[in-house]
Amino acid sequence: MAESVKYRKVYVGVELSVSPQGDVRPRTIIFEDGNKYQIDRLRQKCRAHATKVGGTGIRYTVIICNKETYLYEDDGRWFVEAKDIGG
Amino acid sequence: MERTILHCDMNNFYASVECMLDMSLKGKAVAVGGDVENRHGIILAKNYEAKKYGVQTGEALWQARQKCRNLVIVPPHYEQYIKYSKLARQIYAEYTDLVEPYGMDECWLDVSGSIGIYGDGEKIANKIRERMKFELGLTISAGVSFNKIFAKLGSDMKKPDAVTVISKDSFREQIWQLPASDLLGVGRATQKVLTLYGIKTIGDLANASPDLIERRLGKCGLMCIRYAKGEDISRVMPTDFEPPVKSVGHGITAKQDLENPAEVWNIMLSLTQDIGHKLRVYGKRAGGVQIDIRNNQLRHKQWQCRLSNRTNSSAIIAKTAFELFVKNYKWEYPIRSVTVRAINLHSAIEAEQLDFFGNAEETAKRERLETAIEKIRDRFGKHSIQPATLYRDIKMPNDREVELTMPTGLII
Ligand SMILES: [Mg+2]
C-alpha cells in the first residue's frame, strides 16, 4: 500500500570543519532536542531543490549510521527533510 | 558567423517561487496578491491552476476569488524573488558571460562562443532547463534562435518547461503565421495601424511594403519589418543585475483620523520599519525623504527633503519624515492617511560625498544597530522586536500588508 509519508523542514545545528582551502564539511548534526548524529561519510555536494519540504540549498548527501540522507545549507542555515510522525 | 541566442523565461515566476518554497501549495490554484487585507488589493501573479479558472494578473482579489473559490492568495516575498532571480543568473553565467536580463525573470544569452564546449543551442537550453528544475525547483521556457527577437518569440511558444528552436531555414514556416503582435516591438498602437492595412501575421509584416510602413510608423515600422524577416542584429548586452527600484514607499489610511503630532509620529515610525527592511533587501540607501499627507477632506499635500547622509536606517528616515511634517503641516484638519517614501536611491556600495555638517558616524552606528535588529526579525519574526510605542494601538489598520510601492520595471 502506498501510504503517503509527510515530511517537514527541520532546521538543525551543524558542526563543520573547514580546510585551509576553504572547503566546508559538515561533521555532526545536532537536533533541537540535543540529539547528535555523527556524519560518517560525505557522498556528494550540489545545489538542489528540496523536493520533499520545499526551498533549495547546497545539498550534502551524507551517510549517518549506514543510512543515506540529505542535509541542506541555505543562506547560512541548515535543514533536513524529516519524516512527520503522527502528522 | 551565425549567432546562437537563447531567451530564458522563468514560468509564472512569483507564483512558482511561492509554490517551490511551500510544498503544501502544490497542485492548488495559487495567486500572489498585493495588499491582501485591503479591499483594493490586486493579483500580482498566478500559477497554471489559477489560470485555468481565468484568474488574471492585475484584477482585484475579490474578482479572482469569485472566479476561483479555492484560490490560495499569498503575499509577495520580494526578497525571495530577487534571490532566485540571481541564482538563475548564476546558472546562465556558467554558459556564457553575455547575459542580458530583461526584467526579473527573463534573460537573453549569447552562447555562440560556448557551442564547442557544451553542444548546440538546443542542447544548452535543455541543460539549463533541467538544471533550473533540479537546482531551483523552477521551470523555464527557452527559445533558441539566431537573433534576440526570435529567441524571445520562441520562449513564448511552448510553456512551461520547454525549449523551442527557431532556425534560419525554417522560421518562415514556423512563425510567419503567428500574429504580428507576438513580436517584441510590435505594441498595441503599432498593431492597430498594421491591422488597418490588413497586416495580421508576422509573415504579412515581413512582406509588407517598406514605403507604406515607414510613412505610417516611421523608423520603428521599418525595424518591425526587419524583425519579422529575421534580420534583427542587436547584441546581447551583458548588464549587471540591479532591480530598478526608484523609490520605496509605504502608506496607510489610519483606522481613525490622526489628531495630533504624536499619532502621526507613531504611524511614520511604523511605516519606516518596512522601508528600512526593503532598502536593505535591495541593497540601497536613500538620499532623500518624501511624505504625502491626506487630510480628512481628502486633500493631498506632499513635501520632500534631502538627507545629509544617505541611509537605510528606519529611525533616521522616520525622524526626517516627522521633521518635514512638523515644519509644514498646519493642522487645519485631522489626517486620514500618511505615506512615507525613501527617494533618490543609490546602490549601498556606491561612494558618497559626505556632507561637512552631516553626522556620518552617527548614521553608520544607527545602521549597525538596525542590521542587528534585522537579524533578530529574520529569526523570530517581524514583530519580535520593534519600538515600544508600536506595541500599542496606534490607529494602524489591522494586519496590514501596507500599500507597497512596486519596484518599477519589474515584469511579473
Ligand atoms: Mg516569466
Short mmCIF file of C-alpha atoms and ligand atoms in Angstrom, two decimals:
data_model
loop_
_atom_site.label_atom_id
_atom_site.label_comp_id
_atom_site.label_asym_id
_atom_site.label_seq_id
_atom_site.Cartn_x
_atom_site.Cartn_y
_atom_site.Cartn_z
CA MET A 1 0.00 0.00 0.00
CA ALA A 2 1.43 3.35 -0.99
CA GLU A 3 0.85 5.44 2.06
CA SER A 4 1.97 9.00 1.50
CA VAL A 5 4.60 9.99 4.01
CA LYS A 6 4.66 13.60 5.05
CA TYR A 7 7.89 15.48 5.51
CA ARG A 8 8.72 18.72 7.20
CA LYS A 9 11.68 21.02 7.14
CA VAL A 10 13.65 20.77 10.35
CA TYR A 11 16.42 23.26 10.96
CA VAL A 12 19.41 21.74 12.71
CA GLY A 13 22.71 22.74 14.21
CA VAL A 14 25.79 21.51 12.37
CA GLU A 15 29.42 21.15 13.40
CA LEU A 16 31.66 21.96 10.48
CA SER A 17 35.28 21.56 9.59
CA VAL A 18 36.94 23.94 7.20
CA SER A 19 40.06 23.06 5.23
CA PRO A 20 42.83 25.61 4.62
CA GLN A 21 41.45 25.83 1.06
CA GLY A 22 38.11 26.89 2.46
CA ASP A 23 36.22 23.65 1.78
CA VAL A 24 33.43 23.24 4.29
CA ARG A 25 32.49 19.80 5.56
CA PRO A 26 29.58 19.08 7.86
CA ARG A 27 30.69 16.67 10.62
CA THR A 28 27.86 16.40 13.11
CA ILE A 29 24.16 17.18 13.02
CA ILE A 30 22.60 18.46 16.24
CA PHE A 31 18.85 18.43 16.60
CA GLU A 32 16.99 20.94 18.71
CA ASP A 33 16.41 18.31 21.43
CA GLY A 34 20.17 17.95 21.77
CA ASN A 35 20.48 14.65 19.88
CA LYS A 36 23.73 14.47 17.99
CA TYR A 37 24.45 12.41 14.91
CA GLN A 38 27.90 11.82 13.52
CA ILE A 39 28.22 12.13 9.76
CA ASP A 40 30.20 9.07 8.72
CA ARG A 41 30.67 9.95 5.09
CA LEU A 42 30.04 12.73 2.66
CA ARG A 43 28.96 11.35 -0.68
CA GLN A 44 28.03 14.34 -2.81
CA LYS A 45 27.55 18.08 -2.75
CA CYS A 46 25.44 20.06 -5.22
CA ARG A 47 22.81 22.76 -5.35
CA ALA A 48 19.36 21.24 -5.28
CA HIS A 49 15.67 21.80 -4.71
CA ALA A 50 14.45 20.10 -1.54
CA THR A 51 11.64 18.25 -3.24
CA LYS A 52 10.06 16.90 -0.06
CA VAL A 53 9.84 20.06 2.01
CA GLY A 54 10.33 22.95 -0.40
CA GLY A 55 13.06 25.51 -0.77
CA THR A 56 16.57 24.98 -2.08
CA GLY A 57 20.14 24.96 -0.87
CA ILE A 58 23.52 23.38 -1.18
CA ARG A 59 22.64 19.72 -0.72
CA TYR A 60 25.06 17.38 1.01
CA THR A 61 24.40 13.68 0.55
CA VAL A 62 25.61 12.24 3.85
CA ILE A 63 25.82 8.80 5.41
CA ILE A 64 24.69 8.56 9.02
CA CYS A 65 24.57 5.13 10.69
CA ASN A 66 24.69 3.44 7.27
CA LYS A 67 21.75 5.46 6.02
CA GLU A 68 21.93 7.96 3.22
CA THR A 69 20.21 11.26 3.81
CA TYR A 70 20.27 14.85 2.58
CA LEU A 71 21.46 17.84 4.53
CA TYR A 72 20.86 21.30 3.06
CA GLU A 73 22.52 24.64 3.66
CA ASP A 74 20.54 27.71 2.67
CA ASP A 75 21.66 31.26 3.43
CA GLY A 76 23.74 30.09 6.38
CA ARG A 77 21.06 27.89 7.95
CA TRP A 78 20.98 24.11 7.72
CA PHE A 79 17.98 21.82 7.44
CA VAL A 80 16.96 18.22 6.89
CA GLU A 81 13.81 16.66 5.47
CA ALA A 82 12.30 14.92 8.48
CA LYS A 83 9.53 12.37 8.34
CA ASP A 84 6.48 13.78 10.02
CA ILE A 85 5.42 11.24 12.61
CA GLY A 86 1.84 11.30 13.73
CA GLY A 87 1.08 14.03 11.21
CA MET B 1 29.00 33.91 -38.44
CA GLU B 2 25.56 32.81 -37.37
CA ARG B 3 24.87 33.57 -33.74
CA THR B 4 23.17 31.28 -31.24
CA ILE B 5 20.97 33.17 -28.84
CA LEU B 6 18.80 31.83 -26.04
CA HIS B 7 15.96 33.58 -24.33
CA CYS B 8 15.08 32.01 -20.99
CA ASP B 9 11.82 32.91 -19.30
CA MET B 10 11.03 31.64 -15.81
CA ASN B 11 7.41 30.47 -15.89
CA ASN B 12 4.93 32.27 -13.62
CA PHE B 13 7.91 33.48 -11.70
CA TYR B 14 6.42 34.92 -8.48
CA ALA B 15 3.83 32.17 -8.13
CA SER B 16 6.35 29.43 -8.95
CA VAL B 17 8.74 30.66 -6.28
CA GLU B 18 5.94 30.64 -3.70
CA CYS B 19 4.91 27.09 -4.64
CA MET B 20 8.51 25.89 -4.64
CA LEU B 21 9.07 27.29 -1.14
CA ASP B 22 5.85 25.93 0.31
CA MET B 23 5.13 22.43 -0.93
CA SER B 24 1.67 22.44 0.63
CA LEU B 25 0.63 24.75 -2.22
CA LYS B 26 1.42 22.07 -4.79
CA GLY B 27 -1.49 21.29 -7.09
CA LYS B 28 -3.59 24.15 -5.72
CA ALA B 29 -4.68 27.26 -7.52
CA VAL B 30 -2.31 29.88 -6.18
CA ALA B 31 -2.01 33.61 -6.73
CA VAL B 32 0.34 36.19 -5.31
CA GLY B 33 -1.72 39.15 -4.15
CA GLY B 34 -0.59 42.61 -3.21
CA ASP B 35 -2.17 44.16 -0.15
CA VAL B 36 -4.19 41.09 0.75
CA GLU B 37 -6.10 42.59 3.70
CA ASN B 38 -7.22 45.55 1.72
CA ARG B 39 -10.29 45.79 -0.47
CA HIS B 40 -8.15 47.28 -3.20
CA GLY B 41 -5.57 44.51 -3.34
CA ILE B 42 -4.78 43.06 -6.75
CA ILE B 43 -3.39 39.84 -8.24
CA LEU B 44 0.31 40.19 -9.00
CA ALA B 45 0.89 36.68 -10.38
CA LYS B 46 -0.78 33.27 -10.60
CA ASN B 47 0.10 29.67 -11.34
CA TYR B 48 -1.32 27.49 -14.12
CA GLU B 49 -4.04 26.01 -11.92
CA ALA B 50 -5.33 29.51 -11.14
CA LYS B 51 -5.05 30.45 -14.81
CA LYS B 52 -7.44 27.63 -15.67
CA TYR B 53 -10.11 29.47 -13.71
CA GLY B 54 -9.45 32.64 -15.65
CA VAL B 55 -7.67 34.43 -12.81
CA GLN B 56 -5.85 37.40 -14.29
CA THR B 57 -2.88 39.49 -13.26
CA GLY B 58 -4.00 42.96 -12.25
CA GLU B 59 -7.56 42.13 -11.32
CA ALA B 60 -8.99 42.75 -7.85
CA LEU B 61 -8.58 39.98 -5.29
CA TRP B 62 -12.33 39.67 -4.80
CA GLN B 63 -12.85 39.22 -8.54
CA ALA B 64 -10.27 36.46 -8.60
CA ARG B 65 -11.90 34.77 -5.60
CA GLN B 66 -15.24 34.88 -7.38
CA LYS B 67 -13.78 33.02 -10.35
CA CYS B 68 -11.99 30.50 -8.20
CA ARG B 69 -13.40 29.67 -4.79
CA ASN B 70 -10.39 27.68 -3.66
CA LEU B 71 -7.84 30.21 -4.77
CA VAL B 72 -4.99 30.46 -2.28
CA ILE B 73 -3.71 34.02 -2.19
CA VAL B 74 -0.27 34.56 -0.69
CA PRO B 75 1.51 37.88 -0.06
CA PRO B 76 4.59 38.65 -2.16
CA HIS B 77 8.09 37.86 -0.90
CA TYR B 78 10.25 40.14 -2.99
CA GLU B 79 13.48 39.20 -1.26
CA GLN B 80 12.91 35.60 -2.38
CA TYR B 81 12.19 36.67 -5.96
CA ILE B 82 15.41 38.64 -6.04
CA LYS B 83 17.30 35.70 -4.55
CA TYR B 84 16.03 33.21 -7.12
CA SER B 85 16.44 35.65 -9.97
CA LYS B 86 20.11 35.92 -9.00
CA LEU B 87 20.54 32.16 -8.62
CA ALA B 88 19.07 31.64 -12.09
CA ARG B 89 21.52 34.16 -13.48
CA GLN B 90 24.38 32.30 -11.83
CA ILE B 91 23.38 29.22 -13.79
CA TYR B 92 23.21 31.20 -17.06
CA ALA B 93 26.61 32.69 -16.33
CA GLU B 94 28.17 29.25 -16.41
CA TYR B 95 27.39 29.01 -20.13
CA THR B 96 28.35 32.50 -21.27
CA ASP B 97 29.38 35.88 -19.96
CA LEU B 98 26.91 37.50 -22.35
CA VAL B 99 23.75 37.52 -20.26
CA GLU B 100 21.26 40.34 -20.64
CA PRO B 101 18.41 40.43 -18.14
CA TYR B 102 15.00 41.56 -19.30
CA GLY B 103 13.05 42.20 -16.16
CA MET B 104 13.47 39.94 -13.18
CA ASP B 105 12.61 36.59 -14.72
CA GLU B 106 13.88 36.76 -18.30
CA CYS B 107 17.35 36.79 -19.82
CA TRP B 108 18.97 36.63 -23.20
CA LEU B 109 22.13 34.56 -23.51
CA ASP B 110 24.52 34.71 -26.44
CA VAL B 111 26.06 31.23 -26.36
CA SER B 112 27.74 31.39 -29.77
CA GLY B 113 31.15 31.00 -28.17
CA SER B 114 30.17 28.06 -25.96
CA ILE B 115 28.87 25.64 -28.58
CA GLY B 116 32.24 23.93 -28.97
CA ILE B 117 32.19 23.08 -25.28
CA TYR B 118 28.54 22.39 -24.49
CA GLY B 119 26.92 21.43 -27.78
CA ASP B 120 24.41 23.36 -29.89
CA GLY B 121 21.93 25.92 -28.65
CA GLU B 122 19.14 23.41 -28.13
CA LYS B 123 21.40 21.22 -26.05
CA ILE B 124 22.49 24.14 -23.89
CA ALA B 125 18.89 25.29 -23.46
CA ASN B 126 17.84 21.81 -22.34
CA LYS B 127 20.74 21.57 -19.94
CA ILE B 128 19.80 24.89 -18.38
CA ARG B 129 16.15 23.88 -18.25
CA GLU B 130 16.98 20.63 -16.42
CA ARG B 131 19.35 22.34 -14.01
CA MET B 132 16.81 25.02 -13.20
CA LYS B 133 14.31 22.32 -12.25
CA PHE B 134 16.74 20.24 -10.25
CA GLU B 135 18.66 23.02 -8.51
CA LEU B 136 15.99 25.67 -8.02
CA GLY B 137 12.75 23.73 -8.36
CA LEU B 138 11.61 26.22 -11.00
CA THR B 139 10.77 25.80 -14.66
CA ILE B 140 11.77 27.89 -17.62
CA SER B 141 10.72 28.01 -21.21
CA ALA B 142 13.51 28.81 -23.62
CA GLY B 143 13.69 30.00 -27.18
CA VAL B 144 16.76 29.24 -29.29
CA SER B 145 17.42 31.22 -32.44
CA PHE B 146 19.89 33.28 -34.44
CA ASN B 147 18.62 36.63 -33.17
CA LYS B 148 17.19 38.06 -29.96
CA ILE B 149 13.71 38.76 -31.29
CA PHE B 150 13.10 35.18 -32.46
CA ALA B 151 14.66 33.74 -29.31
CA LYS B 152 12.18 35.76 -27.25
CA LEU B 153 9.32 34.68 -29.50
CA GLY B 154 10.42 31.05 -29.15
CA SER B 155 10.35 31.20 -25.37
CA ASP B 156 6.67 32.20 -25.58
CA MET B 157 5.64 29.42 -27.95
CA LYS B 158 5.85 26.40 -25.65
CA LYS B 159 5.33 26.71 -21.88
CA PRO B 160 6.15 25.65 -19.26
CA ASP B 161 9.40 23.72 -19.04
CA ALA B 162 10.07 23.56 -22.77
CA VAL B 163 12.52 24.54 -25.48
CA THR B 164 11.60 25.90 -28.91
CA VAL B 165 14.15 26.23 -31.69
CA ILE B 166 13.57 28.73 -34.47
CA SER B 167 16.17 28.18 -37.14
CA LYS B 168 17.24 30.20 -40.14
CA ASP B 169 15.96 27.51 -42.52
CA SER B 170 12.55 27.02 -41.02
CA PHE B 171 11.45 30.26 -39.38
CA ARG B 172 9.11 31.19 -42.24
CA GLU B 173 7.08 28.01 -41.86
CA GLN B 174 7.38 28.13 -38.09
CA ILE B 175 6.35 31.64 -37.18
CA TRP B 176 5.10 33.63 -40.15
CA GLN B 177 1.53 32.53 -39.47
CA LEU B 178 1.66 33.90 -35.90
CA PRO B 179 0.04 37.26 -35.10
CA ALA B 180 2.37 40.19 -35.71
CA SER B 181 1.75 41.36 -32.15
CA ASP B 182 3.66 38.32 -30.86
CA LEU B 183 6.85 40.03 -31.97
CA LEU B 184 8.70 42.04 -29.38
CA GLY B 185 8.48 45.65 -30.55
CA VAL B 186 5.01 45.38 -32.05
CA GLY B 187 2.98 47.09 -29.36
CA ARG B 188 -0.72 47.71 -29.27
CA ALA B 189 -0.53 51.04 -31.11
CA THR B 190 1.60 49.57 -33.90
CA GLN B 191 -0.67 46.57 -34.15
CA LYS B 192 -3.70 48.84 -34.62
CA VAL B 193 -2.09 50.61 -37.56
CA LEU B 194 -0.98 47.32 -39.09
CA THR B 195 -4.49 45.90 -38.89
CA LEU B 196 -5.77 48.90 -40.84
CA TYR B 197 -3.62 47.73 -43.73
CA GLY B 198 -4.58 44.11 -43.43
CA ILE B 199 -1.28 43.14 -41.86
CA LYS B 200 -2.14 40.48 -39.34
CA THR B 201 0.66 37.95 -39.20
CA ILE B 202 4.42 38.13 -38.86
CA GLY B 203 4.60 36.91 -42.46
CA ASP B 204 2.31 39.77 -43.62
CA LEU B 205 4.65 42.17 -41.86
CA ALA B 206 7.75 40.65 -43.43
CA ASN B 207 6.24 41.07 -46.88
CA ALA B 208 4.68 44.50 -46.33
CA SER B 209 5.75 47.49 -48.40
CA PRO B 210 8.50 49.29 -46.51
CA ASP B 211 7.42 52.63 -48.00
CA LEU B 212 3.90 52.29 -46.68
CA ILE B 213 5.07 51.13 -43.27
CA GLU B 214 7.61 53.90 -42.98
CA ARG B 215 5.03 56.53 -43.87
CA ARG B 216 2.65 55.29 -41.22
CA LEU B 217 5.01 54.07 -38.50
CA GLY B 218 8.35 55.73 -39.20
CA LYS B 219 11.66 54.10 -38.37
CA CYS B 220 10.05 51.81 -35.79
CA GLY B 221 7.89 50.34 -38.52
CA LEU B 222 10.92 49.54 -40.64
CA MET B 223 12.54 47.97 -37.62
CA CYS B 224 9.50 45.72 -37.16
CA ILE B 225 9.77 44.56 -40.77
CA ARG B 226 13.41 43.67 -40.20
CA TYR B 227 12.42 41.77 -37.07
CA ALA B 228 9.81 39.79 -38.97
CA LYS B 229 12.36 38.85 -41.63
CA GLY B 230 14.80 37.62 -39.01
CA GLU B 231 17.19 40.50 -39.61
CA ASP B 232 17.49 41.73 -36.04
CA ILE B 233 21.18 42.18 -35.33
CA SER B 234 21.04 43.74 -31.86
CA ARG B 235 23.62 42.32 -29.49
CA VAL B 236 23.10 40.64 -26.16
CA MET B 237 24.37 43.27 -23.77
CA PRO B 238 25.80 41.99 -20.53
CA THR B 239 24.37 44.13 -17.76
CA ASP B 240 24.82 43.94 -14.06
CA PHE B 241 21.71 42.98 -12.26
CA GLU B 242 20.13 45.91 -10.47
CA PRO B 243 16.50 45.72 -9.56
CA PRO B 244 15.41 49.05 -10.98
CA VAL B 245 13.98 50.47 -7.81
CA LYS B 246 13.42 54.21 -7.92
CA SER B 247 11.83 54.69 -4.55
CA VAL B 248 10.50 52.63 -1.70
CA GLY B 249 7.37 53.94 -0.09
CA HIS B 250 4.70 52.79 2.29
CA GLY B 251 1.42 54.42 3.11
CA ILE B 252 -1.68 53.67 5.10
CA THR B 253 -5.11 55.02 5.75
CA ALA B 254 -5.49 55.26 9.52
CA LYS B 255 -8.26 53.41 11.34
CA GLN B 256 -9.40 56.72 12.79
CA ASP B 257 -8.27 60.21 11.83
CA LEU B 258 -5.00 61.30 13.35
CA GLU B 259 -5.46 64.29 15.64
CA ASN B 260 -2.00 65.27 16.84
CA PRO B 261 1.73 65.07 16.01
CA ALA B 262 2.35 62.16 18.39
CA GLU B 263 -0.13 60.00 16.49
CA VAL B 264 1.49 60.91 13.19
CA TRP B 265 4.90 60.03 14.62
CA ASN B 266 3.72 56.54 15.59
CA ILE B 267 2.42 55.88 12.10
CA MET B 268 5.57 57.18 10.47
CA LEU B 269 7.74 55.09 12.73
CA SER B 270 5.71 52.02 11.89
CA LEU B 271 5.79 52.67 8.14
CA THR B 272 9.53 53.21 8.07
CA GLN B 273 10.22 49.81 9.68
CA ASP B 274 9.25 48.20 6.37
CA ILE B 275 11.03 50.83 4.32
CA GLY B 276 14.35 50.20 6.06
CA HIS B 277 13.89 46.47 5.53
CA LYS B 278 13.18 46.88 1.81
CA LEU B 279 16.18 49.18 1.32
CA ARG B 280 18.41 46.52 2.87
CA VAL B 281 16.94 43.80 0.67
CA TYR B 282 17.52 45.87 -2.45
CA GLY B 283 20.96 46.97 -1.29
CA LYS B 284 20.04 50.64 -1.49
CA ARG B 285 20.40 53.79 0.56
CA ALA B 286 18.10 56.77 0.39
CA GLY B 287 19.32 60.26 -0.39
CA GLY B 288 16.04 61.89 0.48
CA VAL B 289 12.66 61.51 2.12
CA GLN B 290 9.24 62.39 0.79
CA ILE B 291 5.97 62.47 2.70
CA ASP B 292 2.44 62.57 1.46
CA ILE B 293 -0.31 63.65 3.86
CA ARG B 294 -4.02 63.47 3.13
CA ASN B 295 -6.42 65.21 5.50
CA ASN B 296 -9.96 64.10 6.24
CA GLN B 297 -11.20 66.42 3.48
CA LEU B 298 -9.19 64.06 1.25
CA ARG B 299 -6.81 66.78 0.11
CA HIS B 300 -3.20 65.77 -0.55
CA LYS B 301 -0.05 67.64 0.35
CA GLN B 302 3.42 66.43 -0.46
CA TRP B 303 6.81 67.55 0.83
CA GLN B 304 10.32 66.26 0.42
CA CYS B 305 13.84 66.96 1.59
CA ARG B 306 17.38 65.68 1.24
CA LEU B 307 19.19 63.57 3.78
CA SER B 308 22.59 64.89 4.77
CA ASN B 309 23.95 61.31 4.64
CA ARG B 310 22.43 58.54 2.59
CA THR B 311 20.98 55.85 4.78
CA ASN B 312 18.83 52.76 5.03
CA SER B 313 18.06 53.42 8.67
CA SER B 314 14.36 53.26 9.53
CA ALA B 315 14.85 55.53 12.51
CA ILE B 316 16.61 58.29 10.58
CA ILE B 317 14.08 58.15 7.77
CA ALA B 318 11.26 58.31 10.32
CA LYS B 319 12.83 61.25 12.12
CA THR B 320 13.40 63.15 8.90
CA ALA B 321 9.87 62.46 7.72
CA PHE B 322 8.47 63.68 11.00
CA GLU B 323 10.55 66.88 10.99
CA LEU B 324 9.35 67.55 7.48
CA PHE B 325 5.80 67.07 8.66
CA VAL B 326 6.08 69.29 11.75
CA LYS B 327 7.67 72.06 9.72
CA ASN B 328 4.99 72.08 7.05
CA TYR B 329 1.65 70.80 8.28
CA LYS B 330 -0.74 73.45 9.55
CA TRP B 331 -3.37 71.22 11.26
CA GLU B 332 -6.41 72.79 9.65
CA TYR B 333 -7.94 69.32 9.57
CA PRO B 334 -7.20 65.92 11.11
CA ILE B 335 -5.28 63.49 8.96
CA ARG B 336 -6.68 60.49 7.11
CA SER B 337 -3.63 58.92 5.52
CA VAL B 338 0.15 59.08 5.63
CA THR B 339 2.74 57.90 3.15
CA VAL B 340 6.50 57.94 3.64
CA ARG B 341 8.91 57.34 0.78
CA ALA B 342 12.64 56.86 0.63
CA ILE B 343 13.76 58.61 -2.57
CA ASN B 344 16.96 59.31 -4.54
CA LEU B 345 18.07 55.73 -4.01
CA HIS B 346 21.69 54.79 -4.55
CA SER B 347 23.44 51.47 -4.52
CA ALA B 348 24.54 50.81 -0.96
CA ILE B 349 28.13 50.27 -2.06
CA GLU B 350 28.36 53.45 -4.12
CA ALA B 351 30.84 56.01 -2.82
CA GLU B 352 29.32 59.10 -1.30
CA GLN B 353 30.49 62.67 -0.96
CA LEU B 354 30.00 63.30 2.72
CA ASP B 355 28.35 66.47 3.88
CA PHE B 356 30.55 68.58 6.11
CA PHE B 357 27.71 69.13 8.53
CA GLY B 358 26.10 65.72 8.34
CA ASN B 359 26.88 63.20 11.02
CA ALA B 360 28.11 60.22 9.04
CA GLU B 361 29.37 58.41 12.11
CA GLU B 362 26.02 58.61 13.85
CA THR B 363 24.32 57.29 10.70
CA ALA B 364 26.72 54.36 10.42
CA LYS B 365 26.19 53.50 14.08
CA ARG B 366 22.44 53.60 13.69
CA GLU B 367 22.64 51.35 10.62
CA ARG B 368 24.69 48.78 12.51
CA LEU B 369 22.12 48.72 15.25
CA GLU B 370 19.34 48.19 12.75
CA THR B 371 21.25 45.45 10.97
CA ALA B 372 21.30 43.64 14.30
CA ILE B 373 17.56 44.21 14.69
CA GLU B 374 17.01 42.82 11.17
CA LYS B 375 18.83 39.65 12.12
CA ILE B 376 16.58 39.15 15.11
CA ARG B 377 13.49 39.71 12.96
CA ASP B 378 14.83 37.26 10.39
CA ARG B 379 14.95 34.57 13.01
CA PHE B 380 11.97 35.32 15.22
CA GLY B 381 9.57 37.23 13.00
CA LYS B 382 8.84 40.77 12.04
CA HIS B 383 7.20 41.76 15.29
CA SER B 384 9.69 40.11 17.63
CA ILE B 385 11.47 43.39 18.18
CA GLN B 386 10.23 46.90 17.50
CA PRO B 387 9.99 50.35 19.06
CA ALA B 388 7.93 50.08 22.24
CA THR B 389 5.43 52.66 21.11
CA LEU B 390 4.41 50.40 18.23
CA TYR B 391 3.13 47.68 20.56
CA ARG B 392 0.21 49.93 21.47
CA ASP B 393 -2.81 50.62 19.33
CA ILE B 394 -1.62 53.40 17.09
CA LYS B 395 -4.61 53.62 14.70
CA MET B 396 -2.76 51.45 12.23
CA PRO B 397 -5.14 49.36 10.09
CA ASN B 398 -5.14 45.75 11.25
CA ASP B 399 -2.88 43.07 9.92
CA ARG B 400 -1.82 45.22 7.07
CA GLU B 401 0.11 44.32 4.02
CA VAL B 402 0.67 48.03 3.60
CA GLU B 403 0.24 49.70 0.27
CA LEU B 404 3.51 48.70 -1.18
CA THR B 405 5.15 50.69 -3.90
CA MET B 406 6.03 48.11 -6.50
CA PRO B 407 9.59 48.36 -7.64
CA THR B 408 9.12 49.93 -11.03
CA GLY B 409 10.00 48.00 -14.12
CA LEU B 410 9.61 44.55 -12.68
CA ILE B 411 7.99 42.15 -15.03
CA ILE B 412 5.59 39.75 -13.41
MG MG C 1 8.14 34.76 -16.91
#
